[in-house]
Short mmCIF file of C-alpha atoms in Angstrom, two decimals:
data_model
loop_
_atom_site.label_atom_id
_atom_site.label_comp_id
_atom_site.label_asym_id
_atom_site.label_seq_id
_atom_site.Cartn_x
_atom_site.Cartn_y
_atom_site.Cartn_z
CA UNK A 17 136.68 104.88 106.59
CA UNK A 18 135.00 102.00 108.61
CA UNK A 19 134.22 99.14 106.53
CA UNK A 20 130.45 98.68 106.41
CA UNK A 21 129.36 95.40 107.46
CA UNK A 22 128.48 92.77 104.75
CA UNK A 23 125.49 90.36 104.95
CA UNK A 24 126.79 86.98 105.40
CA UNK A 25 125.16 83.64 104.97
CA UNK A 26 124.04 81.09 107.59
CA UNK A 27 125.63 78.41 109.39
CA UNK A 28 123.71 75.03 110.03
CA UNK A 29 122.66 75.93 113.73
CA UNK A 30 121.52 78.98 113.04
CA UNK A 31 119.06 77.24 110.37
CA UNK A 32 118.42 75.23 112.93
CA UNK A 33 117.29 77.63 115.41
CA UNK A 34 115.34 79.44 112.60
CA UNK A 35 113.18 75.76 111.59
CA UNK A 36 112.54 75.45 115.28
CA UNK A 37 110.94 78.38 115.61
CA UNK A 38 108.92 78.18 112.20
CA UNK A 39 107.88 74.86 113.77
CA UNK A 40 106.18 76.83 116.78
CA UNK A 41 104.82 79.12 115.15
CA UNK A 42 103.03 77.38 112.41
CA UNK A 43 101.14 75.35 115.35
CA UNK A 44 101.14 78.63 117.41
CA UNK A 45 98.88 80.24 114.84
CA UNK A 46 96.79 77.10 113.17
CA UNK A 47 96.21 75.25 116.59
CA UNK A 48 97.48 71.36 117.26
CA UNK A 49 99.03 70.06 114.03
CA UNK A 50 100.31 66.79 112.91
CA UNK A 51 104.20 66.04 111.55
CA UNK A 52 102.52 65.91 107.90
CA UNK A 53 100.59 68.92 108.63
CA UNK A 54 103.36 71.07 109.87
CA UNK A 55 105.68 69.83 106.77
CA UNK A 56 103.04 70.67 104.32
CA UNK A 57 102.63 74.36 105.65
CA UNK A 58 106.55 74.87 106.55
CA UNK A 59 108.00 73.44 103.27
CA UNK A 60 110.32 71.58 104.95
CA UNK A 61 111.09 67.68 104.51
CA UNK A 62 109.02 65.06 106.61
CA UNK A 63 112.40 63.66 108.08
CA UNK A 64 113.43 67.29 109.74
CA UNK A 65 109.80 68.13 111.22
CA UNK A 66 109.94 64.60 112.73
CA UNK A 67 113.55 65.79 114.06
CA UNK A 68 112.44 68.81 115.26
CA UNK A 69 109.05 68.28 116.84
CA UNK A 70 111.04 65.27 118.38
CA UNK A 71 113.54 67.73 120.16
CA UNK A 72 110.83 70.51 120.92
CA UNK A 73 108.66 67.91 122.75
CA UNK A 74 111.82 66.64 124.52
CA UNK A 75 112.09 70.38 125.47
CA UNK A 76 108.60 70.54 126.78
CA UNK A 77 107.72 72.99 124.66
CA UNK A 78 105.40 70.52 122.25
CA UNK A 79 103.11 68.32 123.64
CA UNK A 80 101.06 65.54 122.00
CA UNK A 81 97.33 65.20 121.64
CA UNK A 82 94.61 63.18 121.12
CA UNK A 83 95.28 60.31 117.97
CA UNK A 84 93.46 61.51 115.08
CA UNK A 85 92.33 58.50 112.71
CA UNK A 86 92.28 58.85 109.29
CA UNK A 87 90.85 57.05 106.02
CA UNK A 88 94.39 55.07 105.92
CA UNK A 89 97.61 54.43 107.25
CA UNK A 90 98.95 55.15 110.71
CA UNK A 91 96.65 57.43 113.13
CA UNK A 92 98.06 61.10 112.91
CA UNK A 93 99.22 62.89 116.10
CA UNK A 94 98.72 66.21 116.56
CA UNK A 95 101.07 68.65 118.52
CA UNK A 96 99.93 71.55 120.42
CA UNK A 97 102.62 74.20 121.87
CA UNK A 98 102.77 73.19 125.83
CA UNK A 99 101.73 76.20 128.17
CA UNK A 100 104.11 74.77 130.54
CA UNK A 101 106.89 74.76 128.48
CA UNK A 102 108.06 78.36 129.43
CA UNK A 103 107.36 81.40 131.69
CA UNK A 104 108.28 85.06 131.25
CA UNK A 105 107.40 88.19 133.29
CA UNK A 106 105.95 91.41 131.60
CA UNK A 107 106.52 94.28 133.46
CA UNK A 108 104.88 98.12 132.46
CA UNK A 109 105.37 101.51 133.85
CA UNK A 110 103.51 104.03 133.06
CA UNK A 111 102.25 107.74 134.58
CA UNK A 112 100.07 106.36 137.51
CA UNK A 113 100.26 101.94 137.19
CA UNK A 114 103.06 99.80 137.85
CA UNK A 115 101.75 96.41 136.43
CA UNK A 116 103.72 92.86 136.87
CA UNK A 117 102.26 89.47 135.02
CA UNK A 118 103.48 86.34 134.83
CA UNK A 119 102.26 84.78 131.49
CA UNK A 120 102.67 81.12 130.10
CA UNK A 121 103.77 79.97 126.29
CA UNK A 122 100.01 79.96 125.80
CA UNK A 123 99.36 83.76 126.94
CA UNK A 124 97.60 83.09 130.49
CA UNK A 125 98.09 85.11 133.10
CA UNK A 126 99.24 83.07 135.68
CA UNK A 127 99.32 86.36 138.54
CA UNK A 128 99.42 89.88 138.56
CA UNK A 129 100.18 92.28 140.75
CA UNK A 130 99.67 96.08 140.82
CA UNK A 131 101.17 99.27 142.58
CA UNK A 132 100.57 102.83 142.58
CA UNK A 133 102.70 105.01 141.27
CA UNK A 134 102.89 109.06 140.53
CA UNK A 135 105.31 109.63 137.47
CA UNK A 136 108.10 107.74 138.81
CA UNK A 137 111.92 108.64 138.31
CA UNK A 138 114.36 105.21 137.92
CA UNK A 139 115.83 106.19 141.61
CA UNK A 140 112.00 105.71 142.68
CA UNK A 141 110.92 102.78 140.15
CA UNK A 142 113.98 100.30 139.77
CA UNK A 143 113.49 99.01 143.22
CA UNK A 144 109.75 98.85 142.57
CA UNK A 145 109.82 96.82 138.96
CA UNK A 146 112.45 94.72 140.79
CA UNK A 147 110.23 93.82 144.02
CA UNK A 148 107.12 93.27 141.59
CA UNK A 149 109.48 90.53 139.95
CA UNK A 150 110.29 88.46 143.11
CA UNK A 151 107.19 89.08 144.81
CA UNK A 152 105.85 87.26 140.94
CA UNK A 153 107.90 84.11 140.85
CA UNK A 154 107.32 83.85 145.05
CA UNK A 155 102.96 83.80 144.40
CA UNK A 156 103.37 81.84 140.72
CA UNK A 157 105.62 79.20 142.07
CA UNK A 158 106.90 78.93 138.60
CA UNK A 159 109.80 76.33 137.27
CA UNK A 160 112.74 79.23 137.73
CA UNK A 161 114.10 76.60 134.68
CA UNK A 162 111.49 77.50 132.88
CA UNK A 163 111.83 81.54 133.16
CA UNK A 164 112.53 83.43 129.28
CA UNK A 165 113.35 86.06 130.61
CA UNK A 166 111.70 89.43 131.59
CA UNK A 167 109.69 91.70 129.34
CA UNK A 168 109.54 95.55 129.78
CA UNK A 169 106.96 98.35 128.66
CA UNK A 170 107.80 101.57 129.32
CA UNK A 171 106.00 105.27 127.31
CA UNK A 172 109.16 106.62 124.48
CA UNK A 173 110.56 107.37 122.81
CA UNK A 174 114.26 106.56 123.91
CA UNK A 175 117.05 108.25 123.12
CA UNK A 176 115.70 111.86 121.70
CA UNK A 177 116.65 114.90 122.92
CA UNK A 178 113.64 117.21 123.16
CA UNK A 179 111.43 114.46 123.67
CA UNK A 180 112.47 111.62 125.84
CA UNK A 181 111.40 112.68 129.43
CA UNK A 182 109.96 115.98 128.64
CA UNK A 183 106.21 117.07 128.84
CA UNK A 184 103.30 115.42 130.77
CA UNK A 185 102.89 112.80 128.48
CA UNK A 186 106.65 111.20 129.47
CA UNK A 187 108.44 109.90 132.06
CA UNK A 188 111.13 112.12 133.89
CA UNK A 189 114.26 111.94 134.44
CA UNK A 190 114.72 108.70 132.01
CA UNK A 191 116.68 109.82 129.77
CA UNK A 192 119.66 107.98 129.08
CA UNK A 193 119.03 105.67 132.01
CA UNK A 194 120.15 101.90 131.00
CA UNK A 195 116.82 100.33 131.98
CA UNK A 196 117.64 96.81 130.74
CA UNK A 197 120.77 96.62 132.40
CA UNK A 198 120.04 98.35 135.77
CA UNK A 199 117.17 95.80 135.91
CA UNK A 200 118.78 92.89 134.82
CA UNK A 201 121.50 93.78 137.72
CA UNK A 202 118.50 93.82 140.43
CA UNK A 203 116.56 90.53 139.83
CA UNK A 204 119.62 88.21 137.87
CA UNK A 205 116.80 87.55 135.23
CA UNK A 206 117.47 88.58 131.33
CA UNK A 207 115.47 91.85 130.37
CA UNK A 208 113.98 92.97 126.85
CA UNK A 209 112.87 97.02 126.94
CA UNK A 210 110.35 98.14 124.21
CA UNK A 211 108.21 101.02 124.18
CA UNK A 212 104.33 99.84 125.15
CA UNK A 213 103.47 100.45 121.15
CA UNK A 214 106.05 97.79 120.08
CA UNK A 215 105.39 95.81 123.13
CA UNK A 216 101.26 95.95 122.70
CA UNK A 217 101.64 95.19 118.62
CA UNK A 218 103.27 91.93 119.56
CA UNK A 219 101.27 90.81 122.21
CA UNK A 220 98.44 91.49 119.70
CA UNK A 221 100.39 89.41 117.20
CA UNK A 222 100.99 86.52 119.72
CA UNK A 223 97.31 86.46 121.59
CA UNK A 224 95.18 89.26 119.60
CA UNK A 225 93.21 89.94 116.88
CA UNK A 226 96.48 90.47 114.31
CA UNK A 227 97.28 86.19 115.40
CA UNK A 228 97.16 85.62 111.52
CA UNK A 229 98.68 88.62 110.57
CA UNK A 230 101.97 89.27 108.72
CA UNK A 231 101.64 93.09 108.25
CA UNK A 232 99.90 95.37 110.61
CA UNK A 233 100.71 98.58 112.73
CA UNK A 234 99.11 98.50 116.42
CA UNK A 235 98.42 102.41 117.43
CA UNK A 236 98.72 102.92 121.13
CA UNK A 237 96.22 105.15 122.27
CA UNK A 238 98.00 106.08 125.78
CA UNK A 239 98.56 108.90 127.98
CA UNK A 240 100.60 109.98 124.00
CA UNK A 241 100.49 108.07 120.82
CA UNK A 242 102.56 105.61 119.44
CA UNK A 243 102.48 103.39 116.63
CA UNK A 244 103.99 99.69 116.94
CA UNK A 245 105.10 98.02 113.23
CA UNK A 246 105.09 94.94 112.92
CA UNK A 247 105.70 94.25 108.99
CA UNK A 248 106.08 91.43 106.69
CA UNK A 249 106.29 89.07 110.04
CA UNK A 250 108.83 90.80 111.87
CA UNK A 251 109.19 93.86 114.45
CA UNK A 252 110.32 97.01 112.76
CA UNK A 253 112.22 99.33 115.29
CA UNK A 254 113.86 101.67 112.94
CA UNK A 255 117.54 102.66 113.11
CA UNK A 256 117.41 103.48 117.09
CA UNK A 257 114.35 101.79 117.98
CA UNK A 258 112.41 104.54 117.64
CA UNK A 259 110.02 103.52 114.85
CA UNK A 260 106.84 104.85 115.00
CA UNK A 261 107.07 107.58 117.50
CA UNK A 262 103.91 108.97 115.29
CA UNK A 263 102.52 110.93 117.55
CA UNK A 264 104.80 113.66 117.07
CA UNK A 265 103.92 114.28 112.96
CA UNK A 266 102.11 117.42 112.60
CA UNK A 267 98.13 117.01 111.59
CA UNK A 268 97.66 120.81 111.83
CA UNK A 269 100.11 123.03 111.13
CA UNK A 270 100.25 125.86 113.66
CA UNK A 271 98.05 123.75 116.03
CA UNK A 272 97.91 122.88 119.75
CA UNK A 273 101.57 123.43 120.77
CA UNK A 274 103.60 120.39 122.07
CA UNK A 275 106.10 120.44 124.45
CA UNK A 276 108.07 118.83 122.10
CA UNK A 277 108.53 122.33 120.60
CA UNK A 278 106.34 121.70 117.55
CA UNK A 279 102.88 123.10 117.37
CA UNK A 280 99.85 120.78 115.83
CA UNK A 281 101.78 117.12 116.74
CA UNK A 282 99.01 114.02 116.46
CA UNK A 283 99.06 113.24 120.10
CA UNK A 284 97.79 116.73 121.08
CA UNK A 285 94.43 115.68 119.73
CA UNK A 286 94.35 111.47 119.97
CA UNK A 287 95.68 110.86 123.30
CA UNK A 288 94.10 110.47 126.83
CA UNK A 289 96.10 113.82 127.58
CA UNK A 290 94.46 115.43 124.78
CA UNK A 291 90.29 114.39 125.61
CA UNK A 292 92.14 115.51 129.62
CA UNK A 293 92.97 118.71 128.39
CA UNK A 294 89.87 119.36 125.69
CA UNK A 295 87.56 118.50 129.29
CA UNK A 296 89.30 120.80 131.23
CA UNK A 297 89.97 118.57 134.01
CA UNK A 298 91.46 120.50 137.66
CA UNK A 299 94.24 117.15 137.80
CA UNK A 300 94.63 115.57 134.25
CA UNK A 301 98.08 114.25 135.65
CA UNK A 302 95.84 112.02 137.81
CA UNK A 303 92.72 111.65 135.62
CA UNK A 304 91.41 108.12 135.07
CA UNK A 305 90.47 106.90 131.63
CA UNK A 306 87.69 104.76 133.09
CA UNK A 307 86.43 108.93 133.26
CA UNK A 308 86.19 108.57 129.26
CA UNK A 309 83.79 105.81 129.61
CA UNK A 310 81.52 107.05 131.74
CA UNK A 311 81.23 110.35 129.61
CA UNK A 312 80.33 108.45 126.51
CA UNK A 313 77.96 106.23 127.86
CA UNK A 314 76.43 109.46 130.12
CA UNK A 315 76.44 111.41 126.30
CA UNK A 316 78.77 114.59 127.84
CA UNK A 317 78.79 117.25 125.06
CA UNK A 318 82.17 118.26 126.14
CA UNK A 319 83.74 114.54 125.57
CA UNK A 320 81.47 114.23 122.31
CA UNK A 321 83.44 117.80 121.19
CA UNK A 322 87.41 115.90 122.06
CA UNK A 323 85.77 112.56 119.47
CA UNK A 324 84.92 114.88 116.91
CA UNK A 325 88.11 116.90 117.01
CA UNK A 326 90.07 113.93 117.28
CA UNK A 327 88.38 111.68 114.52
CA UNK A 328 90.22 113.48 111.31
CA UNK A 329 93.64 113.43 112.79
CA UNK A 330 93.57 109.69 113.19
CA UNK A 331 91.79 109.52 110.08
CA UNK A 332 94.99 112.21 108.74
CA UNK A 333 97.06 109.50 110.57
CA UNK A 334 95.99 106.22 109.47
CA UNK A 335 95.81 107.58 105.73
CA UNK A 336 99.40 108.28 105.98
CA UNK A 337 100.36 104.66 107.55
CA UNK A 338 98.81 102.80 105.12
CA UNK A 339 100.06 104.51 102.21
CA UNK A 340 103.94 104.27 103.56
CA UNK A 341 103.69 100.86 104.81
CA UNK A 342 100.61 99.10 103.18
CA UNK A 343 99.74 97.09 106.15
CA UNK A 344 96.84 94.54 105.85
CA UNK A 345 95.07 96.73 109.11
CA UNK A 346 95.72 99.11 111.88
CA UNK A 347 95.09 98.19 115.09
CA UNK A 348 93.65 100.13 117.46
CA UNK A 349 94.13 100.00 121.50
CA UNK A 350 96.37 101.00 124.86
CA UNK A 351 95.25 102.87 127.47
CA UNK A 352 91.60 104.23 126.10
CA UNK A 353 88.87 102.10 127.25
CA UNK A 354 87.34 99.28 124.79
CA UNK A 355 83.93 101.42 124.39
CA UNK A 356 85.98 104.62 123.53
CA UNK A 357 87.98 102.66 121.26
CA UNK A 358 84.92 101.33 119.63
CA UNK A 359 83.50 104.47 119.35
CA UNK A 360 86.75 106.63 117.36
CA UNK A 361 86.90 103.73 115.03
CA UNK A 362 83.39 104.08 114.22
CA UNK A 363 83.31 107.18 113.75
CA UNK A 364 86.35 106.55 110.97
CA UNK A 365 84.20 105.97 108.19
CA UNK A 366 84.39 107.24 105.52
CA UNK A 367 88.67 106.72 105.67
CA UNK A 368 90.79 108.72 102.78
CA UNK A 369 91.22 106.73 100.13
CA UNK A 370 94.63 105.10 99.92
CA UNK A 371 96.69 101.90 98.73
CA UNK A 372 94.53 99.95 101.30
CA UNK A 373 91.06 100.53 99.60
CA UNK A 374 90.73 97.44 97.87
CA UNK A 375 87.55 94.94 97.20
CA UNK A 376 90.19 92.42 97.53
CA UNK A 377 90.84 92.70 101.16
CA UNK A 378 89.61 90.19 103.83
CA UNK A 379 90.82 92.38 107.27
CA UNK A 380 89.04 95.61 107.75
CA UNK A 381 91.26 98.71 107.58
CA UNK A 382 90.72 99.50 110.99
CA UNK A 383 90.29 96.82 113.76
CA UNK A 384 90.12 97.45 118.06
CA UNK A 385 92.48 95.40 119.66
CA UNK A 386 91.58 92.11 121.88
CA UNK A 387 93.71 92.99 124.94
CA UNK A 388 92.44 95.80 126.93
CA UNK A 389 93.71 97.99 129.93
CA UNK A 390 96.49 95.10 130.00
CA UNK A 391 97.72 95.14 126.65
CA UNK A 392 100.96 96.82 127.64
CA UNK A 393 102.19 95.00 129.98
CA UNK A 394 101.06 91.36 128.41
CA UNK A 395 103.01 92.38 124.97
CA UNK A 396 105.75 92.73 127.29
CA UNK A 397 105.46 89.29 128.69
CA UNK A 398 105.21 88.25 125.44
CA UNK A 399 108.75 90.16 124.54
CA UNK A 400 110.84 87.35 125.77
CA UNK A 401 108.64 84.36 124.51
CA UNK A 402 108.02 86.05 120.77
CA UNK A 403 112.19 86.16 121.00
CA UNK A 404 112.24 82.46 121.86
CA UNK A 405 109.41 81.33 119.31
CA UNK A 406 109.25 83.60 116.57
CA UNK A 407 110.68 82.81 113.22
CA UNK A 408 113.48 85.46 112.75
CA UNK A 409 114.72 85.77 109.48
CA UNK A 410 117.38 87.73 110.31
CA UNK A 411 119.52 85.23 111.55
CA UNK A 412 119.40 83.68 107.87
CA UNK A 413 121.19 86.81 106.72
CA UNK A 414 123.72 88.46 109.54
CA UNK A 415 126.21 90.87 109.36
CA UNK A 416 129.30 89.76 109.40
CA UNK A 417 131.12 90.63 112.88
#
């Protein structure tokens, strides 16, 4: 029998590494802070945030502000997280949109670039993704010094057979393929996969409307359905990073069949695919969802039909999120435009009643996410800086070996 790892303690650079990024994050989230500020919301001693805010400005990664003066003693100066301080590339691939982005600590796009594409295999894409990145760092100009790394988001789940690759609403011929490493071996640079759920839920968490969050599930309303979890302040990924593949739970047994094999799966009624296939377009591989919009706003009986069939699904869905994970909101966004968006969640009401319906709350149960069309591929530029920057508390308690 193998020996099951224990959970071991810390060592002192490991806390160190974990303060550092506490120290980012609490300015990250409240704005430009001063050393007293940061060591009253941290809980850490005056002398180590003057040690640490001492080496992160050395690093460029803090910068100093404006003196503020107060009623007495020396004028406080604040410290605000330095765009400059670091780069990374987000990359996403999807059915028809290969989309590159250079972002800075702060979330700006600094370019972007976008090709064509027509449900590309890796023979056809790896080149691609690869070109994107040099043609990036050749129009940015950016500090190579200063590069994180590169951040990937790409439709799952990984891994499954039976799902991975198969259907309209995945990639083929991706199964098994090491994406991360093949990648990594084309441009030199470090690479961080996630599926666009995981990778939209933390760009959300970094730049969006779930900034202030600790708990929250992002659902990724794409050409499927994914969910991304981000709970109690960290990424969940599940057991083989397949965590909230949720769009393959039945809503209705006996239902729409999947090519999954199951019949009545969630994405066969919330998913671009599924308002593609309930309008009976002649090319729904190549449909745009910018089509969506224009049917709402034009009042298209046939579009109003897909909203109404697809309202108590999510409404099946979201009831079942919130009482398995008790997140403070769900977030939606992806791929369906902002007014479509706008329009499922309001047509949410009234949601099943579950753990979440509280007078105490102060988030709504059910929020649209801030980052549009782009939401994908800026979570994944956000992969490698939220893996620099974000407090990870798992380094406090690793398994031994």
């Amino acid at each position: 029998m193998i020996p099951k790892k224990a959970i071991s303690g810390t060592n002192l650079e490991q806390a160190k590494s974990h303060n550092r990024r506490v120290v980012i994050e609490a300015i990250r989230i409240n704005g430009a802070l001063s050393r007293a500020a940061i060591a009253r919301l941290t809980a850490l001693s005056s002398q180590t945030i003057s040690n640490i805010v001492e080496e992160l400005e050395a690093a460029g990664l803090l910068q100093p502000e404006a003196t503020l003066k107060g009623a007495r003693g020396q004028p406080a100066v604040p410290y605000s997280v330095n765009p400059d301080g670091g780069y990374s590339i987000g990359l996403q691939l999807d059915h028809q949109l290969a989309v590159g982005v250079v972002t800075d600590l702060s979330g700006t796009v600094r370019v972007r670039i976008e090709r064509d594409v027509d449900r590309p295999t890796p023979t056809q894409a790896m080149p691609l993704l690869a070109a994107i990145s040099s043609d990036l760092i050749a129009t940015s100009r950016l500090d190579r010094t200063r590069l994180l790394g590169i951040g990937m988001a790409m439709p799952g789940p990984f891994g499954v057979d039976g799902m991975t690759s198969v259907g309209p609403t995945a990639l083929p011929g991706w199964q098994d393929f090491p994406v991360a490493e093949e990648l990594e071996r084309l441009t030199g640079i470090a690479v961080i996969v996630e599926n666009d759920a995981t990778a939209a839920a933390v760009g959300e968490r970094l730049y969006g409307v779930a900034r202030k969050l600790d708990s929250f599930v992002y659902l990724f309303i794409g050409t499927g359905l994914g969910a991304g979890l981000f709970l109690d302040g960290h990424l969940y990924k599940g057991s083989r990073h397949n965590a909230g593949e949720i769009g393959h739970i039945i809503v209705r047994p006996g239902g729409l069949p999947c090519d999954c094999g199951k019949r009545g799966c969630l994405e066969r009624y919330v998913s671009l695919r599924a308002a593609y296939d309930r309008l009976d377009l002649p090319d729904p591989d190549h449909a745009s969802p910018d089509l969506l919009e224009e049917l709402l706003a034009s009042g298209d009986s046939r579009f109003e039909a897909w909203l109404a069939e697809a309202v108590e699904p999510l409404r099946q869905a979201i009831d079942v999120l919130e009482m398995a994970l008790d997140p403070e909101t769900v977030v939606l966004g992806g791929f369906m435009p902002l007014p479509v968006l706008e329009a499922l969640a309001g047509r949410l009401e009234p949601l099943h009643l579950s753990v979440s319906s509280t007078s105490a709350r102060t988030t709504p149960r059910v929020v649209v996410g801030a980052a549009g069309k782009d939401t994908s591929v800026l979570g994944a530029a956000a992969l490698p800086i939220f893996s620099e920057t974000n407090p990870q508390f798992d380094v406090l308690q690793k398994p031994v070996g």
